[in-house]
Coordinates of C-alpha atoms (C1' of nucleotides) in Angstrom, one line a residue:
Chain A
M246 CA 0.0 0.2 0.0
S247 CA 1.4 3.4 -0.8
G248 CA 2.5 5.5 2.1
A249 CA -0.1 8.3 1.6
A250 CA -3.0 6.1 1.4
T251 CA -1.8 4.2 4.5
R252 CA -1.6 7.6 6.2
E253 CA -5.1 8.6 5.2
Q254 CA -6.3 5.5 6.6
I255 CA -4.6 6.0 9.9
V256 CA -5.9 9.4 10.1
E257 CA -9.4 8.4 9.3
A258 CA -9.5 5.6 11.9
A259 CA -7.8 7.7 14.4
D260 CA -10.6 10.5 13.9
R261 CA -13.2 7.9 14.5
L262 CA -11.9 6.4 17.5
F263 CA -11.0 9.8 19.1
Y264 CA -14.2 10.7 18.6
Q265 CA -16.3 7.5 19.9
R266 CA -13.9 6.5 22.7
G267 CA -12.0 9.8 23.6
Y268 CA -8.2 10.6 22.7
E269 CA -6.7 9.2 25.8
H270 CA -8.8 6.0 25.9
T271 CA -7.7 5.2 22.3
S272 CA -4.3 3.3 22.0
F273 CA -1.9 2.8 19.2
A274 CA -2.8 -0.7 19.2
D275 CA -6.5 0.4 18.6
I276 CA -5.8 2.3 15.8
A277 CA -3.2 -0.1 14.2
A278 CA -6.0 -2.8 14.7
A279 CA -8.6 -0.8 13.0
V280 CA -6.3 -0.1 10.2
G281 CA -4.8 -3.5 10.1
L282 CA -1.3 -2.7 10.8
S283 CA 1.3 -3.9 13.2
R284 CA 2.0 -1.7 16.1
G285 CA 5.6 -1.8 14.9
N286 CA 4.9 -0.4 11.6
F287 CA 3.0 2.3 13.0
Y288 CA 5.8 4.6 14.0
Y289 CA 6.8 4.5 10.3
H290 CA 3.8 6.8 9.7
F291 CA 3.6 8.8 13.0
K292 CA 6.2 8.9 15.6
S293 CA 4.1 10.0 18.3
K294 CA 0.3 9.8 19.5
D295 CA 0.6 13.8 19.7
T296 CA 1.5 13.7 15.8
I297 CA -1.7 11.7 15.0
L298 CA -3.9 14.1 17.2
D299 CA -2.3 17.1 15.2
A300 CA -3.2 15.3 11.9
V301 CA -6.6 14.4 13.1
I302 CA -7.2 17.9 14.0
E303 CA -6.0 19.3 10.8
S304 CA -8.4 16.8 8.9
R305 CA -11.2 18.0 11.0
L306 CA -10.5 21.7 10.2
A307 CA -10.3 20.9 6.4
G308 CA -13.8 19.0 6.9
T309 CA -15.3 21.8 8.7
R310 CA -14.1 24.3 6.1
H311 CA -15.5 22.4 3.3
M312 CA -18.8 21.9 5.2
L313 CA -19.1 25.8 6.0
Q314 CA -18.4 26.4 2.3
Q315 CA -21.1 23.9 1.2
W316 CA -23.6 25.8 3.5
E317 CA -22.8 29.1 1.8
N318 CA -23.4 27.5 -1.4
E319 CA -26.5 25.7 -0.5
Q320 CA -27.9 28.5 1.5
P321 CA -28.6 32.0 -0.3
T322 CA -29.3 34.0 3.1
P323 CA -27.1 34.2 6.2
G324 CA -30.3 33.4 8.2
G325 CA -30.6 30.2 6.4
R326 CA -26.9 29.5 7.0
I327 CA -27.2 30.0 10.7
L328 CA -30.2 27.8 10.8
A329 CA -28.1 25.0 8.9
F330 CA -25.5 25.2 12.0
V331 CA -28.3 25.3 14.4
E332 CA -30.0 22.2 12.9
I333 CA -26.6 20.2 13.0
V334 CA -27.6 18.8 16.4
L335 CA -30.4 17.1 14.7
T336 CA -28.6 16.3 11.3
N337 CA -25.9 14.6 13.3
G338 CA -28.6 13.7 16.2
A339 CA -27.6 10.0 16.4
D340 CA -23.9 10.4 16.6
I341 CA -24.3 13.4 19.1
Q342 CA -26.5 11.3 21.2
Q343 CA -24.0 8.3 21.2
Y344 CA -20.6 10.2 21.5
G345 CA -21.4 13.8 22.0
C346 CA -20.2 16.7 19.8
P347 CA -16.7 16.0 18.2
V348 CA -15.7 19.6 18.8
G349 CA -16.7 20.1 22.3
T350 CA -15.9 16.8 23.5
L351 CA -12.4 17.1 22.1
N352 CA -11.8 20.5 23.4
T353 CA -13.1 19.5 27.0
E354 CA -10.7 16.4 27.0
L355 CA -7.7 18.2 25.9
A356 CA -8.2 21.3 28.2
K357 CA -8.6 19.1 31.3
L358 CA -5.2 17.0 30.2
D359 CA -3.7 20.3 29.6
H360 CA -2.6 18.8 26.2
S361 CA -0.3 20.8 24.2
M362 CA -2.6 20.5 21.3
R363 CA -5.3 22.3 23.2
G364 CA -5.0 25.5 21.1
Q365 CA -5.2 23.6 17.8
A366 CA -8.5 22.0 19.1
R367 CA -10.0 25.4 20.0
G368 CA -9.4 26.3 16.6
L369 CA -12.1 24.1 15.5
F370 CA -14.4 26.3 17.8
T371 CA -13.1 29.5 16.3
L372 CA -13.8 28.5 12.8
F373 CA -17.4 28.2 13.5
R374 CA -17.2 31.3 15.7
D375 CA -15.7 33.4 12.7
W376 CA -18.2 31.9 10.5
L377 CA -21.2 32.4 12.3
R378 CA -20.1 36.1 13.2
E379 CA -19.6 36.9 9.5
Q380 CA -23.4 35.7 9.0
F381 CA -24.7 37.9 11.5
T382 CA -22.7 40.6 10.2
L383 CA -24.4 40.0 6.8
L384 CA -27.6 40.3 8.8
G385 CA -26.8 43.7 9.6
R386 CA -25.7 43.0 13.4
A387 CA -22.2 43.5 12.9
E388 CA -21.8 45.4 16.4
Q389 CA -23.1 42.4 18.3
A390 CA -22.0 39.7 15.7
D391 CA -19.5 38.0 17.7
E392 CA -21.5 37.9 20.8
L393 CA -24.4 36.5 18.8
A394 CA -22.0 33.9 17.4
M395 CA -20.9 32.8 20.8
H396 CA -24.6 32.6 21.8
V397 CA -25.4 30.2 19.2
L398 CA -22.2 28.2 19.8
A399 CA -23.2 28.1 23.4
F400 CA -26.8 26.5 22.3
S401 CA -25.2 23.8 20.4
Q402 CA -22.8 22.8 23.0
G403 CA -25.4 22.9 25.7
V404 CA -27.8 20.7 23.4
A405 CA -25.2 18.1 22.5
V406 CA -24.0 17.7 26.3
L407 CA -27.5 17.0 27.4
S408 CA -28.3 15.0 24.5
H409 CA -25.4 12.8 25.3
A410 CA -26.3 12.4 28.9
F411 CA -30.1 11.8 28.3
R412 CA -30.2 10.4 24.9
D413 CA -33.6 12.5 24.4
E414 CA -34.4 13.4 20.7
E415 CA -37.6 15.4 21.8
F416 CA -35.5 17.5 23.8
V417 CA -33.3 18.4 20.9
R418 CA -36.3 19.2 18.7
R419 CA -37.6 21.5 21.2
E420 CA -34.4 23.2 21.9
V421 CA -33.9 23.8 18.0
G422 CA -37.4 25.0 17.8
R423 CA -36.7 27.4 20.4
M424 CA -33.4 28.6 18.7
R425 CA -35.5 28.9 15.3
D426 CA -37.6 31.3 16.8
W427 CA -35.2 33.3 18.6
L428 CA -33.4 33.6 15.2
S429 CA -36.6 34.7 13.4
T430 CA -36.3 37.8 15.2
Y431 CA -32.9 38.7 13.6
G432 CA -34.2 38.3 10.0
K433 CA -33.3 36.2 6.9
Chain B
M286 CA -5.7 7.6 61.5
S287 CA -9.1 6.2 61.8
G288 CA -10.5 4.3 59.0
A289 CA -13.5 6.5 58.4
A290 CA -11.4 9.5 58.4
T291 CA -8.9 8.2 55.8
R292 CA -11.7 6.9 53.6
E293 CA -13.3 10.5 53.8
Q294 CA -9.8 12.0 52.9
I295 CA -9.4 9.6 49.8
V296 CA -12.8 10.5 48.5
E297 CA -12.0 14.1 48.9
A298 CA -8.8 13.7 47.0
A299 CA -10.3 11.8 44.2
D300 CA -13.2 14.0 44.0
R301 CA -10.9 17.2 43.4
L302 CA -8.4 15.1 41.1
F303 CA -11.2 13.5 38.8
Y304 CA -12.7 17.0 38.4
Q305 CA -9.2 18.7 37.6
R306 CA -7.6 15.9 35.6
G307 CA -10.4 13.6 34.6
Y308 CA -11.2 10.2 35.6
E309 CA -9.4 8.3 33.3
H310 CA -6.1 10.7 33.8
T311 CA -6.3 10.0 37.3
S312 CA -4.3 7.0 38.7
F313 CA -4.4 5.3 42.2
A314 CA -0.7 6.4 42.6
D315 CA -2.1 10.2 42.2
I316 CA -4.8 9.8 44.7
A317 CA -2.5 7.8 47.0
A318 CA 0.1 10.7 46.7
A319 CA -2.5 13.4 47.6
V320 CA -3.5 11.6 50.6
G321 CA -0.1 10.6 51.6
L322 CA -0.7 6.9 51.5
S323 CA 1.1 4.1 49.7
R324 CA -0.4 2.5 47.1
G325 CA -0.6 -0.8 48.9
N326 CA -2.6 0.3 51.9
F327 CA -4.9 2.0 49.3
Y328 CA -6.6 -1.2 48.4
Y329 CA -7.7 -1.5 52.2
H330 CA -10.1 1.2 51.8
F331 CA -11.2 0.8 48.2
K332 CA -10.8 -2.3 46.4
S333 CA -11.1 -0.9 42.6
K334 CA -11.2 2.6 41.0
D335 CA -14.8 2.1 40.2
T336 CA -15.6 1.9 43.7
I337 CA -13.8 5.3 44.4
L338 CA -15.7 6.6 41.7
D339 CA -19.0 5.3 43.0
A340 CA -18.1 7.1 46.3
V341 CA -16.9 10.1 44.8
I342 CA -20.5 10.3 42.8
E343 CA -22.4 9.6 46.0
S344 CA -20.6 12.4 47.9
R345 CA -21.2 14.9 45.0
L346 CA -24.9 13.9 45.0
A347 CA -25.0 14.7 48.9
G348 CA -23.2 18.2 48.3
T349 CA -25.4 18.8 45.5
R350 CA -28.8 18.0 47.6
H351 CA -27.3 20.2 50.3
M352 CA -26.7 22.9 48.1
L353 CA -30.2 22.8 46.5
Q354 CA -31.8 23.0 50.1
Q355 CA -29.5 26.0 50.9
W356 CA -30.7 27.6 48.0
E357 CA -34.4 27.0 49.0
N358 CA -33.7 28.1 52.5
E359 CA -31.9 31.4 51.2
Q360 CA -34.3 32.3 48.2
P361 CA -37.9 32.6 49.1
T362 CA -39.1 32.7 45.7
P363 CA -38.9 30.1 42.8
G364 CA -37.5 32.5 40.5
G365 CA -34.8 33.5 42.8
R366 CA -33.9 29.9 43.2
I367 CA -33.7 29.4 39.4
L368 CA -31.5 32.5 39.1
A369 CA -29.2 31.0 42.0
F370 CA -28.6 28.0 39.6
V371 CA -28.2 30.2 36.6
E372 CA -25.6 32.5 38.4
I373 CA -23.5 29.2 39.4
V374 CA -21.6 29.8 36.1
L375 CA -20.3 32.9 37.6
T376 CA -20.2 32.0 41.2
N377 CA -18.0 28.9 40.2
G378 CA -16.4 30.9 37.2
A379 CA -12.8 30.3 38.0
D380 CA -13.3 26.7 38.6
I381 CA -15.5 26.3 35.6
Q382 CA -13.0 28.2 33.3
Q383 CA -10.1 25.8 34.3
Y384 CA -12.0 22.5 34.7
G385 CA -15.5 22.8 33.1
C386 CA -18.5 22.0 35.0
P387 CA -18.0 19.0 37.3
V388 CA -21.2 17.3 36.3
G389 CA -21.2 17.9 32.4
T390 CA -17.3 16.7 32.0
L391 CA -18.0 13.6 34.3
N392 CA -21.0 12.8 32.4
T393 CA -19.4 13.4 28.8
E394 CA -16.3 11.2 30.0
L395 CA -18.1 8.4 31.5
A396 CA -20.8 8.1 28.5
K397 CA -17.6 8.3 26.0
L398 CA -16.0 5.2 28.0
D399 CA -19.4 3.6 28.2
H400 CA -18.5 3.1 31.9
S401 CA -20.8 1.2 33.9
M402 CA -21.2 4.2 36.5
R403 CA -22.6 6.4 33.8
G404 CA -26.1 6.3 35.1
Q405 CA -24.9 7.2 38.5
A406 CA -23.3 10.2 37.0
R407 CA -26.4 11.0 35.0
G408 CA -28.3 11.0 38.4
L409 CA -26.3 14.4 39.0
F410 CA -28.1 16.1 36.2
T411 CA -31.3 14.4 37.1
L412 CA -30.9 16.1 40.6
F413 CA -30.8 19.6 39.1
R414 CA -33.5 18.7 36.6
D415 CA -35.9 17.5 39.1
W416 CA -35.2 20.5 41.4
L417 CA -35.5 23.2 38.4
R418 CA -38.7 21.5 37.6
E419 CA -40.3 21.7 40.9
Q420 CA -39.3 25.6 40.8
F421 CA -41.1 26.2 37.5
T422 CA -44.0 24.2 38.9
L423 CA -44.1 26.6 41.6
L424 CA -44.0 29.6 39.1
G425 CA -47.5 28.0 37.5
R426 CA -45.6 26.5 34.8
A427 CA -46.6 22.9 35.8
E428 CA -47.2 21.7 32.1
Q429 CA -43.6 23.0 30.8
A430 CA -41.9 22.5 33.9
D431 CA -39.7 19.7 32.8
E432 CA -39.0 21.2 29.2
L433 CA -38.0 24.6 31.0
A434 CA -35.8 22.7 33.3
M435 CA -34.1 21.2 30.6
H436 CA -33.6 24.5 28.8
V437 CA -32.0 26.0 32.0
L438 CA -29.6 23.0 32.1
A439 CA -28.6 23.3 28.6
F440 CA -27.9 27.1 29.1
S441 CA -25.5 26.2 31.8
Q442 CA -23.8 23.3 29.9
G443 CA -23.4 25.3 26.8
V444 CA -21.7 28.3 28.9
A445 CA -19.4 26.0 30.7
V446 CA -18.2 24.3 27.9
L447 CA -17.2 27.6 25.9
S448 CA -15.9 29.0 29.1
H449 CA -13.8 26.1 29.5
A450 CA -12.5 26.2 25.8
F451 CA -12.1 30.0 25.5
R452 CA -11.8 31.3 29.1
D453 CA -13.8 34.4 28.7
E454 CA -15.7 35.7 31.9
E455 CA -17.4 38.7 29.6
F456 CA -19.2 35.9 27.5
V457 CA -20.3 34.3 30.6
R458 CA -21.8 37.5 32.2
R459 CA -23.5 38.4 29.0
E460 CA -25.0 34.8 28.9
V461 CA -26.1 35.1 32.2
G462 CA -27.8 38.4 31.4
R463 CA -29.5 36.8 28.5
M464 CA -30.9 34.1 30.7
R465 CA -31.8 36.4 33.3
D466 CA -34.0 38.5 30.8
W467 CA -35.6 35.1 29.6
L468 CA -36.2 34.2 33.2
S469 CA -38.1 37.5 34.1
T470 CA -40.9 36.6 31.6
Y471 CA -41.7 33.8 34.0
G472 CA -42.1 35.7 36.9
K473 CA -40.7 35.8 40.3
Chain C
dG121 C1' -4.3 0.1 59.2
dT122 C1' 0.0 0.9 56.9
dC123 C1' 3.8 -0.7 54.8
dT124 C1' 7.1 -2.9 51.2
dA125 C1' 7.4 -6.1 47.5
dT126 C1' 5.7 -8.1 43.7
dA127 C1' 2.4 -9.9 39.7
dT128 C1' 0.3 -8.8 35.6
dA129 C1' -1.3 -6.2 31.7
dT130 C1' -0.9 -2.3 28.9
dT131 C1' 0.9 1.8 27.5
dG132 C1' 4.0 4.7 24.1
dA133 C1' 7.9 3.7 21.7
dT134 C1' 12.4 1.7 19.5
dA135 C1' 15.7 -1.8 17.0
dG136 C1' 16.7 -4.6 13.4
dA137 C1' 15.2 -8.4 10.2
dC138 C1' 12.9 -8.8 5.7
Chain D
dG45 C1' 6.9 -0.3 3.8
dT46 C1' 5.9 -4.0 7.2
dC47 C1' 7.0 -7.1 10.1
dT48 C1' 8.5 -9.6 15.0
dA49 C1' 10.6 -9.0 19.1
dT50 C1' 11.8 -6.1 22.7
dC51 C1' 12.3 -2.0 26.0
dA52 C1' 10.9 1.0 29.8
dA53 C1' 7.3 3.2 32.1
dT54 C1' 3.0 3.0 34.1
dA55 C1' -1.6 1.2 35.3
dT56 C1' -4.6 -1.8 38.3
dA57 C1' -4.2 -5.1 41.7
dT58 C1' -2.5 -8.7 45.3
dA59 C1' 0.3 -11.0 49.2
dG60 C1' 2.2 -10.9 53.2
dA61 C1' 5.1 -8.7 56.9
dC62 C1' 4.6 -5.4 60.7

DNA sequence: GTCTATATATTGATAGAC
DNA sequence: GTCTATCAATATATAGAC
């Protein structure tokens, strides 16, 4: 197998396992087994666990940028785009119920571990924050844009944590409904 | 030292370490060192890590019940009591910035580990949920009481996650202000 | 109740053959 | 690029002396 393809498979498997089991709870052996590699060969591709985490975060950043771009293409209005973000707790509802928000849980884990990659993980939040701020600015709320962006982020994190803890889809639907009503007062 | 006192010290140290570093990232050696015990002696008091976690959760449940009772004594109105809960993200602001919400982060970690004590940890959320529901019922909102309780819980978790990630106290103040305004529409 | 010594498994990581 | 064999450190946990 070519080096690049193997590397990609490793990042993919690590990404999934870090999300489902958490970073610290995932061992090299787990990732190697998922890809079908021996532990020894692993170090040819990544020399440390931190390096894999770095690659996983980079991959998630790229994936997030792609998703935000897609929302911009699909949704002509900034209000529609913000709503697309809000509804992600339903779109990815099953995963969030089982594993929480991939951004929130990674940030929480790395912050608690005081991990060196903590800042990189926060960049995932910042990506959403900046994008939301841009949409609120387009809605003519430039002055409060960052505050509103953080409010929407807080909504998604609160819903994700409780959805993960209680596994209650009706609760998620209700909260999305509340947020939709709140958003409608800010125009399309 | 008497057995009961040592046990209490262990639970206290474990509680603090589980909160600050996370459950999985805390070892027996860490707890033993914090209490000043040898690892060997440790197993006289607790036969497994799960047993300590169980004791820690029980201790937190008792502490939470005590805090809720205190709020009931100090705050004559249900609105004032709910506000006391909402403001906990400011009252415990420094800890939440550094370590997140003790209830939320423990629930998230145990859910991701698929840990057997996951249900017990969720009981901490349920305690707040039931208490908040009671307060909203007293406000004459019996029919929506649970929905409103979950909404307030989601607020606190969303704020805690982002406060932990961004360490921004102004954000917390703004969100508490928003919630205070929202609460005021439900009476005292 | 507390200690030292130890068993056993798993971790992240390396060396060297193929 | 992949493997087996191995290392050193750490983890949970036990045995037995004091």
